Every structure is written in C-alpha cells, then in structure tokens.
C-alpha cells in the first residue's frame, strides 16, 4: 500500500512525458535545441559552457564538472518546441551552477553518497529483513536516507531549471508566448517524474522504517 501509489504515479508520469514530448516534437521552432541552448547560455554570459551531442533518448544533462551541456541527438538537431524546451531546461542547470544556486550545490555534493545508497542501502535493508538482522537493517535505512534527501533536494533544482527555461525562451524570443503551452506540457510532465521518484523513495524508506519497528 505504501509503494504501489507512487509506483502508479511514476508510470503515469512516464506516459505523460512521452505523450507531451510526442506532441511538442511535431511543433516547429525557429532554432534547433543546440542553437536555443547556445542562445540561452550566451545571454547569461556563459560562453565557457560547451554543448555536445550524445546518444540515447532523453539522455540530456548538464555536467557541472566539465561545464558541458550534453544533448541527445533528437534534442541537439531538431527544430521543435520539444527540443528547445528540453535544451533550455538543461541550460537552466548551467545558469544555476554559475550562480551558485544553493540546492544545486547541495545536490552535487551528495551525488556520490546517493549513488551508493540507491544500491547498497536497499540491499542492506532487504537482507536485514530476510535474516532478521537489525543492525544491518538500520544501517541500510541510514544509507538509503541519503537517497531520500537527494530526491528532496533535487525537486527545487529541477523546478527552478524549468522556470528559468520558460522565462528565457520567451524573453529571448525563441518561442512566442502563444506557443509556450507545448513547452510547458513537456517540462511539467518531466517535473512530475521527479515528484514520483521522490515519493517512491520516501515511501520505500517509510516501509523499511515501519518494518524495523515490528
């Protein structure tokens, strides 16, 4: 009962983002995703941030260590509202990095621990329950708590990046205000996936905490 509702929300969020992306990808834009990202970055004074094309679908991300915006081929090359929306969102992360946006600083600092916790923490909890080994279960709960904290911090980071993207696309004349509904649907659907992931992590942690009290 704790895990199924956020899992269902996650599946719904995945459906929403693919549906919204499909619709927005059919709407033409004046710039490609790469060109739109370049415009947003340059307007923010971030000429030092490079843009690279990578493989995969919706694999777009910003690398704060290398100061590189990596865009999937579909986003990098296409001139669609979906492409410019996603590209501008990732450019928003670069702007956050340049402005030392505090939630992003915290998120980046705990990425290594969260990466370990997402795997090791879960298995410690599972084995702790299987073998009724309380110390291992409590250790797993502690480690997985870092994952939950990461997800909670990640929410304002993603919401803020989308807000910056929406503002810049209109302010720079990349997307007319009348056509922003398509971009909004894509970015809002993407935000829903982060909400679902956070709820899944919180509910999973709560499940193990309740089991530990049995």
Coordinates of N, CA and C in Angstrom, one line a residue:
X1 N 0.8 -1.2 0.0 CA 0.0 0.0 0.0 C 0.9 1.3 0.0
X2 N 2.0 1.2 0.6 CA 2.9 2.3 0.6 C 3.6 2.6 -0.7
X3 N 4.0 1.5 -1.4 CA 4.8 1.6 -2.6 C 4.0 1.7 -3.9
X4 N 2.8 1.0 -3.9 CA 2.0 1.0 -5.1 C 1.6 2.3 -5.6
X5 N 1.0 3.2 -4.8 CA 0.6 4.5 -5.3 C 1.7 5.4 -6.0
X6 N 2.9 5.5 -5.3 CA 3.9 6.3 -6.1 C 4.4 5.6 -7.3
X7 N 4.4 4.2 -7.3 CA 4.7 3.5 -8.5 C 3.8 3.7 -9.6
X8 N 2.5 3.8 -9.3 CA 1.5 4.1 -10.3 C 1.6 5.5 -10.8
X9 N 2.0 6.4 -9.9 CA 2.2 7.8 -10.3 C 3.4 7.9 -11.2
X10 N 4.4 7.1 -11.0 CA 5.6 7.1 -11.8 C 5.3 6.6 -13.2
X11 N 4.5 5.6 -13.3 CA 4.1 5.1 -14.6 C 3.2 6.1 -15.4
X12 N 2.4 6.8 -14.7 CA 1.5 7.8 -15.3 C 2.4 9.0 -15.7
X13 N 3.4 9.3 -14.9 CA 4.3 10.4 -15.3 C 5.1 10.1 -16.6
X14 N 5.5 8.8 -16.7 CA 6.3 8.4 -17.9 C 5.4 8.5 -19.1
X15 N 4.1 8.1 -19.0 CA 3.2 8.2 -20.1 C 3.0 9.7 -20.5
X16 N 2.8 10.5 -19.4 CA 2.6 11.9 -19.7 C 3.8 12.6 -20.4
X17 N 5.0 12.3 -20.0 CA 6.2 12.9 -20.6 C 6.3 12.4 -22.1
X18 N 6.1 11.2 -22.3 CA 6.2 10.7 -23.7 C 5.1 11.2 -24.6
X19 N 3.9 11.4 -24.0 CA 2.8 12.0 -24.8 C 3.1 13.4 -25.1
X20 N 3.5 14.2 -24.1 CA 3.8 15.6 -24.2 C 4.9 15.8 -25.2
X21 N 6.0 15.0 -25.1 CA 7.1 15.1 -25.9 C 6.7 14.9 -27.4
X22 N 5.9 13.8 -27.6 CA 5.5 13.5 -28.9 C 4.7 14.6 -29.6
X23 N 3.8 15.3 -28.8 CA 3.1 16.4 -29.3 C 3.9 17.6 -29.6
X24 N 4.8 17.9 -28.7 CA 5.7 19.1 -28.9 C 6.7 18.9 -29.9
X25 N 7.1 17.7 -30.2 CA 8.1 17.4 -31.2 C 7.6 17.7 -32.6
X26 N 6.3 17.7 -32.7 CA 5.7 18.0 -34.0 C 5.4 19.5 -34.3
X27 N 5.7 20.3 -33.3 CA 5.6 21.7 -33.4 C 6.9 22.4 -33.7
X28 N 7.0 23.0 -34.9 CA 8.3 23.6 -35.3 C 8.8 24.8 -34.5
X29 N 10.1 24.9 -34.4 CA 10.7 26.0 -33.7 C 11.7 26.7 -34.7
X30 N 12.0 27.9 -34.4 CA 12.9 28.7 -35.3 C 14.4 28.2 -35.1
X31 N 14.7 27.6 -34.0 CA 16.1 27.2 -33.7 C 16.1 25.7 -33.3
X32 N 17.2 25.1 -33.5 CA 17.4 23.7 -33.1 C 17.6 23.7 -31.5
X33 N 17.6 22.6 -30.9 CA 17.8 22.5 -29.5 C 19.2 23.1 -29.1
X34 N 20.2 22.7 -29.9 CA 21.6 23.2 -29.6 C 21.7 24.7 -29.8
X35 N 21.1 25.2 -30.8 CA 21.1 26.7 -31.0 C 20.4 27.4 -30.0
X36 N 19.3 26.9 -29.5 CA 18.5 27.5 -28.4 C 19.3 27.5 -27.1
X37 N 19.9 26.4 -26.8 CA 20.7 26.3 -25.6 C 21.9 27.3 -25.7
X38 N 22.5 27.4 -26.9 CA 23.6 28.3 -27.0 C 23.2 29.7 -26.8
X39 N 22.0 30.1 -27.3 CA 21.5 31.4 -27.2 C 21.2 31.7 -25.7
X40 N 20.6 30.8 -25.0 CA 20.3 31.0 -23.6 C 21.6 31.1 -22.8
X41 N 22.6 30.3 -23.0 CA 23.9 30.3 -22.3 C 24.6 31.6 -22.6
X42 N 24.7 32.0 -23.9 CA 25.4 33.2 -24.2 C 24.8 34.5 -23.6
X43 N 23.4 34.5 -23.6 CA 22.7 35.6 -23.0 C 23.0 35.7 -21.5
X44 N 23.3 34.6 -20.9 CA 23.6 34.6 -19.4 C 25.1 34.8 -19.2
X45 N 25.9 35.0 -20.2 CA 27.3 35.2 -20.1 C 28.1 33.9 -19.9
X46 N 27.5 32.8 -20.3 CA 28.2 31.5 -20.1 C 28.7 31.0 -21.4
X47 N 29.6 31.8 -22.1 CA 30.2 31.3 -23.3 C 31.2 30.2 -23.0
X48 N 31.6 30.0 -21.8 CA 32.6 29.0 -21.4 C 32.0 27.6 -21.4
X49 N 30.6 27.5 -21.3 CA 29.9 26.2 -21.3 C 29.8 25.7 -22.7
X50 N 30.3 24.5 -23.0 CA 30.2 23.9 -24.3 C 29.0 23.1 -24.4
X51 N 28.6 22.7 -25.6 CA 27.5 21.9 -25.9 C 27.9 20.7 -26.8
X52 N 27.6 19.5 -26.3 CA 28.0 18.3 -27.0 C 26.7 17.5 -27.4
X53 N 26.8 16.7 -28.5 CA 25.8 15.8 -28.9 C 26.1 14.4 -28.4
X54 N 25.1 13.7 -27.8 CA 25.3 12.4 -27.2 C 24.2 11.5 -27.7
X55 N 24.4 10.2 -27.6 CA 23.4 9.2 -28.0 C 22.4 9.0 -26.9
X56 N 21.4 8.2 -27.2 CA 20.3 7.9 -26.3 C 19.1 8.8 -26.5
X57 N 18.0 8.4 -25.9 CA 16.8 9.2 -25.9 C 16.5 9.8 -24.6
X58 N 16.3 11.2 -24.6 CA 16.1 11.9 -23.4 C 17.2 11.7 -22.4
X59 N 18.4 11.6 -22.9 CA 19.6 11.4 -22.1 C 20.3 12.8 -21.8
X60 N 19.6 13.9 -22.0 CA 20.1 15.2 -21.9 C 20.5 15.5 -20.4
X61 N 21.6 16.2 -20.3 CA 22.0 16.6 -18.9 C 23.2 17.6 -19.0
X62 N 23.3 18.3 -17.8 CA 24.4 19.2 -17.7 C 25.5 18.6 -16.8
X63 N 26.7 18.7 -17.2 CA 27.9 18.2 -16.4 C 28.5 19.4 -15.7
X64 N 28.3 19.6 -14.4 CA 28.9 20.8 -13.8 C 30.5 20.7 -13.6
X65 N 31.0 19.4 -13.7 CA 32.4 19.3 -13.5 C 33.2 19.7 -14.8
X66 N 32.6 19.3 -15.9 CA 33.3 19.7 -17.2 C 32.7 20.9 -17.8
X67 N 31.7 21.5 -17.2 CA 31.0 22.7 -17.7 C 30.5 22.4 -19.2
X68 N 29.8 21.3 -19.3 CA 29.4 20.8 -20.6 C 27.9 20.5 -20.6
X69 N 27.2 21.0 -21.6 CA 25.8 20.6 -21.8 C 25.7 19.5 -22.8
X70 N 25.2 18.4 -22.4 CA 25.2 17.2 -23.3 C 23.7 17.0 -23.7
X71 N 23.5 17.1 -25.0 CA 22.1 16.9 -25.5 C 22.0 15.7 -26.4
X72 N 20.9 14.9 -26.3 CA 20.7 13.8 -27.1 C 20.5 14.3 -28.6
X73 N 20.7 13.4 -29.5 CA 20.6 13.7 -30.9 C 19.3 14.4 -31.3
X74 N 18.2 13.8 -30.8 CA 16.9 14.3 -31.1 C 16.7 15.8 -30.6
X75 N 17.3 16.1 -29.5 CA 17.2 17.4 -28.9 C 18.2 18.4 -29.6
X76 N 19.4 17.9 -29.8 CA 20.5 18.7 -30.4 C 20.2 19.2 -31.8
X77 N 19.7 18.3 -32.6 CA 19.5 18.6 -34.0 C 18.1 19.2 -34.4
X78 N 17.1 18.7 -33.7 CA 15.7 19.0 -34.1 C 15.3 20.5 -33.8
X79 N 14.5 21.0 -34.8 CA 13.9 22.3 -34.6 C 12.5 22.1 -34.2
X80 N 12.3 21.8 -33.0 CA 10.9 21.6 -32.5 C 10.8 22.3 -31.1
X81 N 9.5 22.5 -30.7 CA 9.3 23.1 -29.3 C 9.7 22.1 -28.2
X82 N 9.6 20.8 -28.5 CA 10.1 19.9 -27.5 C 11.6 20.0 -27.3
X83 N 12.3 20.1 -28.4 CA 13.8 20.2 -28.4 C 14.3 21.4 -27.7
X84 N 13.7 22.6 -28.1 CA 14.2 23.8 -27.4 C 13.8 23.9 -26.0
X85 N 12.7 23.3 -25.6 CA 12.2 23.3 -24.2 C 13.2 22.5 -23.3
X86 N 13.5 21.3 -23.8 CA 14.5 20.4 -23.0 C 15.9 21.0 -23.0
X87 N 16.3 21.6 -24.1 CA 17.6 22.2 -24.2 C 17.7 23.4 -23.2
X88 N 16.7 24.2 -23.2 CA 16.7 25.4 -22.3 C 16.6 25.0 -20.9
X89 N 16.0 23.9 -20.6 CA 15.9 23.4 -19.2 C 17.3 23.0 -18.7
X90 N 18.1 22.3 -19.6 CA 19.4 21.9 -19.2 C 20.3 23.1 -19.1
X91 N 20.1 24.1 -20.0 CA 20.9 25.4 -19.9 C 20.6 26.0 -18.6
X92 N 19.3 25.9 -18.1 CA 19.0 26.4 -16.8 C 19.8 25.9 -15.7
X93 N 20.2 24.6 -15.8 CA 21.1 24.0 -14.8 C 22.5 24.6 -14.8
X94 N 22.9 24.9 -16.0 CA 24.2 25.6 -16.2 C 24.2 27.0 -15.5
X95 N 23.1 27.7 -15.7 CA 22.9 29.0 -15.1 C 22.9 28.9 -13.6
X96 N 22.2 27.8 -13.1 CA 22.2 27.6 -11.6 C 23.6 27.4 -11.1
X97 N 24.4 26.6 -11.8 CA 25.8 26.3 -11.5 C 26.6 27.6 -11.4
X98 N 26.4 28.4 -12.4 CA 27.2 29.7 -12.5 C 26.8 30.6 -11.4
X99 N 25.5 30.6 -11.0 CA 25.0 31.5 -9.9 C 25.1 30.9 -8.5
X100 N 25.8 29.7 -8.4 CA 25.9 29.0 -7.1 C 24.5 28.8 -6.4
X101 N 23.6 28.4 -7.2 CA 22.2 28.1 -6.7 C 22.4 27.0 -5.6
X102 N 22.0 27.4 -4.4 CA 22.3 26.6 -3.2 C 21.8 25.1 -3.3
X103 N 20.5 24.9 -3.7 CA 20.1 23.5 -3.8 C 20.9 22.7 -4.7
X104 N 21.4 23.3 -5.8 CA 22.2 22.6 -6.8 C 23.6 22.2 -6.1
X105 N 24.1 23.2 -5.4 CA 25.4 22.9 -4.7 C 25.3 21.7 -3.8
X106 N 24.2 21.7 -3.0 CA 24.0 20.6 -2.1 C 23.8 19.3 -2.8
X107 N 23.0 19.3 -3.9 CA 22.7 18.1 -4.7 C 24.0 17.5 -5.2
X108 N 24.8 18.4 -5.8 CA 26.1 17.9 -6.4 C 27.0 17.3 -5.4
X109 N 26.9 17.9 -4.1 CA 27.8 17.4 -3.1 C 27.5 16.0 -2.6
X110 N 26.2 15.7 -2.7 CA 25.7 14.4 -2.1 C 25.5 13.3 -3.2
X111 N 25.8 13.7 -4.5 CA 25.6 12.7 -5.6 C 26.4 11.4 -5.3
X112 N 27.7 11.4 -5.0 CA 28.4 10.1 -4.7 C 27.7 9.3 -3.7
X113 N 27.4 9.9 -2.5 CA 26.7 9.1 -1.5 C 25.4 8.6 -1.9
X114 N 24.6 9.4 -2.6 CA 23.3 9.0 -3.1 C 23.4 7.8 -4.1
X115 N 24.4 7.8 -4.9 CA 24.6 6.8 -5.9 C 24.9 5.4 -5.2
X116 N 25.7 5.5 -4.1 CA 26.0 4.3 -3.3 C 24.7 3.8 -2.6
X117 N 24.0 4.8 -2.0 CA 22.9 4.5 -1.2 C 21.7 3.9 -2.0
X118 N 21.6 4.3 -3.2 CA 20.5 3.8 -4.0 C 20.6 2.3 -4.3
X119 N 21.8 1.7 -4.3 CA 22.0 0.3 -4.5 C 22.3 -0.4 -3.2
X120 N 23.3 0.0 -2.5 CA 23.8 -0.7 -1.2 C 22.7 -0.6 -0.1
X121 N 22.1 0.6 0.0 CA 21.1 0.8 1.1 C 19.9 -0.1 1.0
X122 N 19.4 -0.2 -0.2 CA 18.2 -1.1 -0.5 C 18.6 -2.5 -0.1
X123 N 19.7 -3.0 -0.6 CA 20.0 -4.4 -0.4 C 20.3 -4.7 1.1
X124 N 20.9 -3.7 1.8 CA 21.1 -3.9 3.2 C 19.8 -4.0 3.9
X125 N 18.8 -3.2 3.5 CA 17.5 -3.3 4.1 C 16.8 -4.6 3.9
X126 N 16.9 -5.1 2.6 CA 16.3 -6.3 2.2 C 16.9 -7.5 3.0
X127 N 18.2 -7.6 3.0 CA 18.9 -8.7 3.7 C 18.7 -8.6 5.2
X128 N 18.7 -7.4 5.7 CA 18.4 -7.2 7.1 C 17.1 -7.7 7.5
X129 N 16.1 -7.6 6.6 CA 14.7 -8.1 6.9 C 14.7 -9.6 6.7
X130 N 15.3 -10.1 5.7 CA 15.3 -11.5 5.4 C 16.0 -12.3 6.5
X131 N 17.0 -11.8 7.0 CA 17.8 -12.6 8.1 C 17.5 -12.1 9.5
X132 N 16.5 -11.2 9.6 CA 16.2 -10.6 10.9 C 17.4 -10.0 11.6
X133 N 18.3 -9.3 10.8 CA 19.5 -8.8 11.3 C 19.3 -7.3 11.5
X134 N 18.9 -6.8 12.7 CA 18.5 -5.5 12.9 C 19.7 -4.5 12.6
X135 N 20.9 -4.7 13.1 CA 22.0 -3.8 12.8 C 22.1 -3.5 11.3
X136 N 22.0 -4.5 10.5 CA 22.2 -4.3 9.0 C 21.0 -3.6 8.5
X137 N 19.8 -3.8 9.0 CA 18.6 -3.1 8.5 C 18.7 -1.6 8.9
X138 N 19.1 -1.3 10.1 CA 19.2 0.1 10.5 C 20.3 0.8 9.7
X139 N 21.4 0.1 9.4 CA 22.5 0.7 8.6 C 22.0 1.0 7.2
X140 N 21.2 0.0 6.6 CA 20.6 0.2 5.3 C 19.7 1.4 5.3
X141 N 18.9 1.5 6.3 CA 17.9 2.7 6.4 C 18.7 4.0 6.5
X142 N 19.8 4.0 7.2 CA 20.6 5.2 7.3 C 21.2 5.6 6.0
X143 N 21.7 4.6 5.2 CA 22.3 4.9 4.0 C 21.3 5.3 2.9
X144 N 20.1 4.6 2.9 CA 19.1 4.9 2.0 C 18.5 6.3 2.3
X145 N 18.6 6.8 3.5 CA 18.0 8.1 3.8 C 18.7 9.2 3.0
X146 N 20.0 8.9 2.7 CA 20.7 9.9 1.8 C 20.1 10.0 0.5
X147 N 19.6 8.9 -0.1 CA 18.9 8.9 -1.4 C 17.6 9.7 -1.3
X148 N 16.9 9.6 -0.2 CA 15.7 10.3 0.0 C 16.0 11.8 0.1
X149 N 17.0 12.1 0.8 CA 17.4 13.5 1.0 C 17.8 14.1 -0.4
X150 N 18.5 13.3 -1.2 CA 18.9 13.7 -2.5 C 17.7 14.0 -3.4
X151 N 16.7 13.2 -3.3 CA 15.5 13.4 -4.1 C 14.7 14.6 -3.7
X152 N 14.7 14.9 -2.4 CA 14.0 16.0 -1.9 C 14.7 17.3 -2.3
X153 N 16.0 17.3 -2.3 CA 16.8 18.5 -2.7 C 16.7 18.7 -4.2
X154 N 16.6 17.6 -4.9 CA 16.5 17.6 -6.4 C 15.3 18.3 -6.9
X155 N 14.2 18.2 -6.2 CA 12.9 18.8 -6.6 C 13.0 20.3 -6.9
X156 N 13.5 21.1 -5.9 CA 13.6 22.6 -6.3 C 14.6 22.9 -7.4
X157 N 15.6 22.0 -7.5 CA 16.6 22.2 -8.5 C 16.0 22.1 -9.9
X158 N 15.2 21.0 -10.1 CA 14.5 20.8 -11.4 C 13.4 21.8 -11.6
X159 N 12.6 22.1 -10.6 CA 11.6 23.1 -10.8 C 12.2 24.5 -11.2
X160 N 13.2 24.9 -10.5 CA 13.9 26.1 -10.8 C 14.5 26.2 -12.2
X161 N 15.1 25.1 -12.7 CA 15.6 25.0 -14.0 C 14.6 25.2 -15.1
X162 N 13.4 24.5 -14.8 CA 12.3 24.7 -15.8 C 11.7 26.1 -15.8
X163 N 11.7 26.7 -14.6 CA 11.2 28.1 -14.5 C 12.1 29.0 -15.3
X164 N 13.4 28.8 -15.1 CA 14.4 29.6 -15.9 C 14.3 29.4 -17.4
X165 N 14.1 28.2 -17.8 CA 13.9 27.8 -19.2 C 12.7 28.5 -19.8
X166 N 11.6 28.4 -19.1 CA 10.4 29.1 -19.6 C 10.5 30.6 -19.8
X167 N 11.2 31.2 -18.8 CA 11.4 32.6 -18.9 C 12.3 33.0 -20.0
X168 N 13.4 32.3 -20.1 CA 14.4 32.7 -21.1 C 13.9 32.4 -22.6
X169 N 13.1 31.4 -22.8 CA 12.6 31.1 -24.1 C 11.7 32.2 -24.6
X170 N 10.9 32.8 -23.7 CA 10.0 33.9 -24.1 C 10.8 35.2 -24.2
X171 N 11.6 35.5 -23.1 CA 12.4 36.7 -23.1 C 13.3 36.9 -24.3
X172 N 13.9 35.8 -24.7 CA 14.8 35.9 -25.8 C 14.2 35.7 -27.2
X173 N 12.9 35.5 -27.2 CA 12.1 35.4 -28.4 C 12.3 34.1 -29.2
X174 N 12.8 33.1 -28.5 CA 13.0 31.8 -29.1 C 11.7 31.1 -29.3
X175 N 10.7 31.2 -28.4 CA 9.4 30.7 -28.5 C 8.4 31.8 -28.2
X176 N 7.4 32.0 -29.1 CA 6.4 33.0 -28.8 C 5.6 32.6 -27.6
X177 N 5.1 33.5 -26.9 CA 4.3 33.2 -25.6 C 3.1 32.4 -26.0
X178 N 2.5 32.6 -27.1 CA 1.3 31.9 -27.5 C 1.6 30.4 -27.8
X179 N 2.8 30.0 -28.0 CA 3.2 28.6 -28.3 C 3.8 27.9 -27.1
X180 N 3.9 28.6 -26.0 CA 4.6 28.1 -24.8 C 3.8 26.9 -24.2
X181 N 2.6 26.8 -24.5 CA 1.8 25.7 -23.9 C 2.4 24.3 -24.2
X182 N 3.0 24.1 -25.4 CA 3.6 22.9 -25.7 C 4.9 22.6 -24.9
X183 N 5.7 23.7 -24.7 CA 6.9 23.6 -23.9 C 6.5 23.3 -22.4
X184 N 5.5 24.0 -22.0 CA 5.0 23.9 -20.6 C 4.6 22.4 -20.3
X185 N 3.9 21.8 -21.2 CA 3.4 20.4 -21.0 C 4.6 19.5 -20.9
X186 N 5.7 19.7 -21.7 CA 6.8 18.8 -21.7 C 7.6 19.0 -20.3
X187 N 7.8 20.2 -20.0 CA 8.6 20.5 -18.7 C 7.8 20.1 -17.5
X188 N 6.5 20.3 -17.5 CA 5.6 20.0 -16.4 C 5.5 18.5 -16.2
X189 N 5.5 17.7 -17.3 CA 5.4 16.3 -17.3 C 6.8 15.7 -16.8
X190 N 7.9 16.4 -17.2 CA 9.2 16.0 -16.7 C 9.3 16.2 -15.2
X191 N 8.7 17.3 -14.7 CA 8.7 17.6 -13.3 C 7.9 16.5 -12.5
X192 N 6.8 16.0 -13.1 CA 6.0 15.0 -12.5 C 6.8 13.7 -12.2
X193 N 7.7 13.4 -13.1 CA 8.6 12.2 -13.0 C 9.5 12.4 -11.8
X194 N 10.0 13.6 -11.5 CA 10.8 13.8 -10.3 C 10.0 13.7 -9.0
X195 N 8.8 14.2 -9.1 CA 7.9 14.1 -7.9 C 7.6 12.6 -7.6
X196 N 7.3 11.9 -8.7 CA 7.0 10.4 -8.5 C 8.2 9.7 -7.9
X197 N 9.4 10.0 -8.4 CA 10.7 9.4 -7.9 C 10.9 9.7 -6.5
X198 N 10.6 10.9 -6.1 CA 10.7 11.3 -4.7 C 9.8 10.6 -3.8
X199 N 8.5 10.5 -4.2 CA 7.5 9.8 -3.4 C 7.9 8.3 -3.3
X200 N 8.4 7.7 -4.4 CA 8.8 6.3 -4.3 C 9.9 6.1 -3.3
X201 N 10.9 7.0 -3.3 CA 12.0 6.9 -2.3 C 11.5 7.1 -0.9
X202 N 10.6 8.1 -0.7 CA 10.1 8.4 0.7 C 9.3 7.2 1.2
X203 N 8.4 6.7 0.3 CA 7.6 5.6 0.8 C 8.4 4.3 1.0
X204 N 9.4 4.1 0.2 CA 10.2 2.9 0.4 C 11.0 3.0 1.7
X205 N 11.5 4.2 2.0 CA 12.2 4.4 3.3 C 11.2 4.2 4.5
X206 N 10.0 4.7 4.3 CA 9.0 4.6 5.4 C 8.6 3.1 5.6
X207 N 8.5 2.4 4.5 CA 8.2 0.9 4.6 C 9.3 0.2 5.5
X208 N 10.6 0.5 5.2 CA 11.6 -0.2 5.9 C 11.7 0.3 7.4
X209 N 11.4 1.5 7.6 CA 11.3 2.1 9.0 C 10.2 1.4 9.8
X210 N 9.1 1.2 9.2 CA 8.0 0.6 9.8 C 8.3 -0.9 10.1
X211 N 8.9 -1.6 9.2 CA 9.3 -3.0 9.3 C 10.3 -3.1 10.5
X212 N 11.2 -2.1 10.6 CA 12.2 -2.2 11.6 C 11.6 -2.1 13.0
X213 N 10.5 -1.5 13.1 CA 9.8 -1.3 14.4 C 9.0 -2.5 14.8
X214 N 8.8 -3.5 13.9 CA 8.0 -4.7 14.2 C 8.7 -5.5 15.2

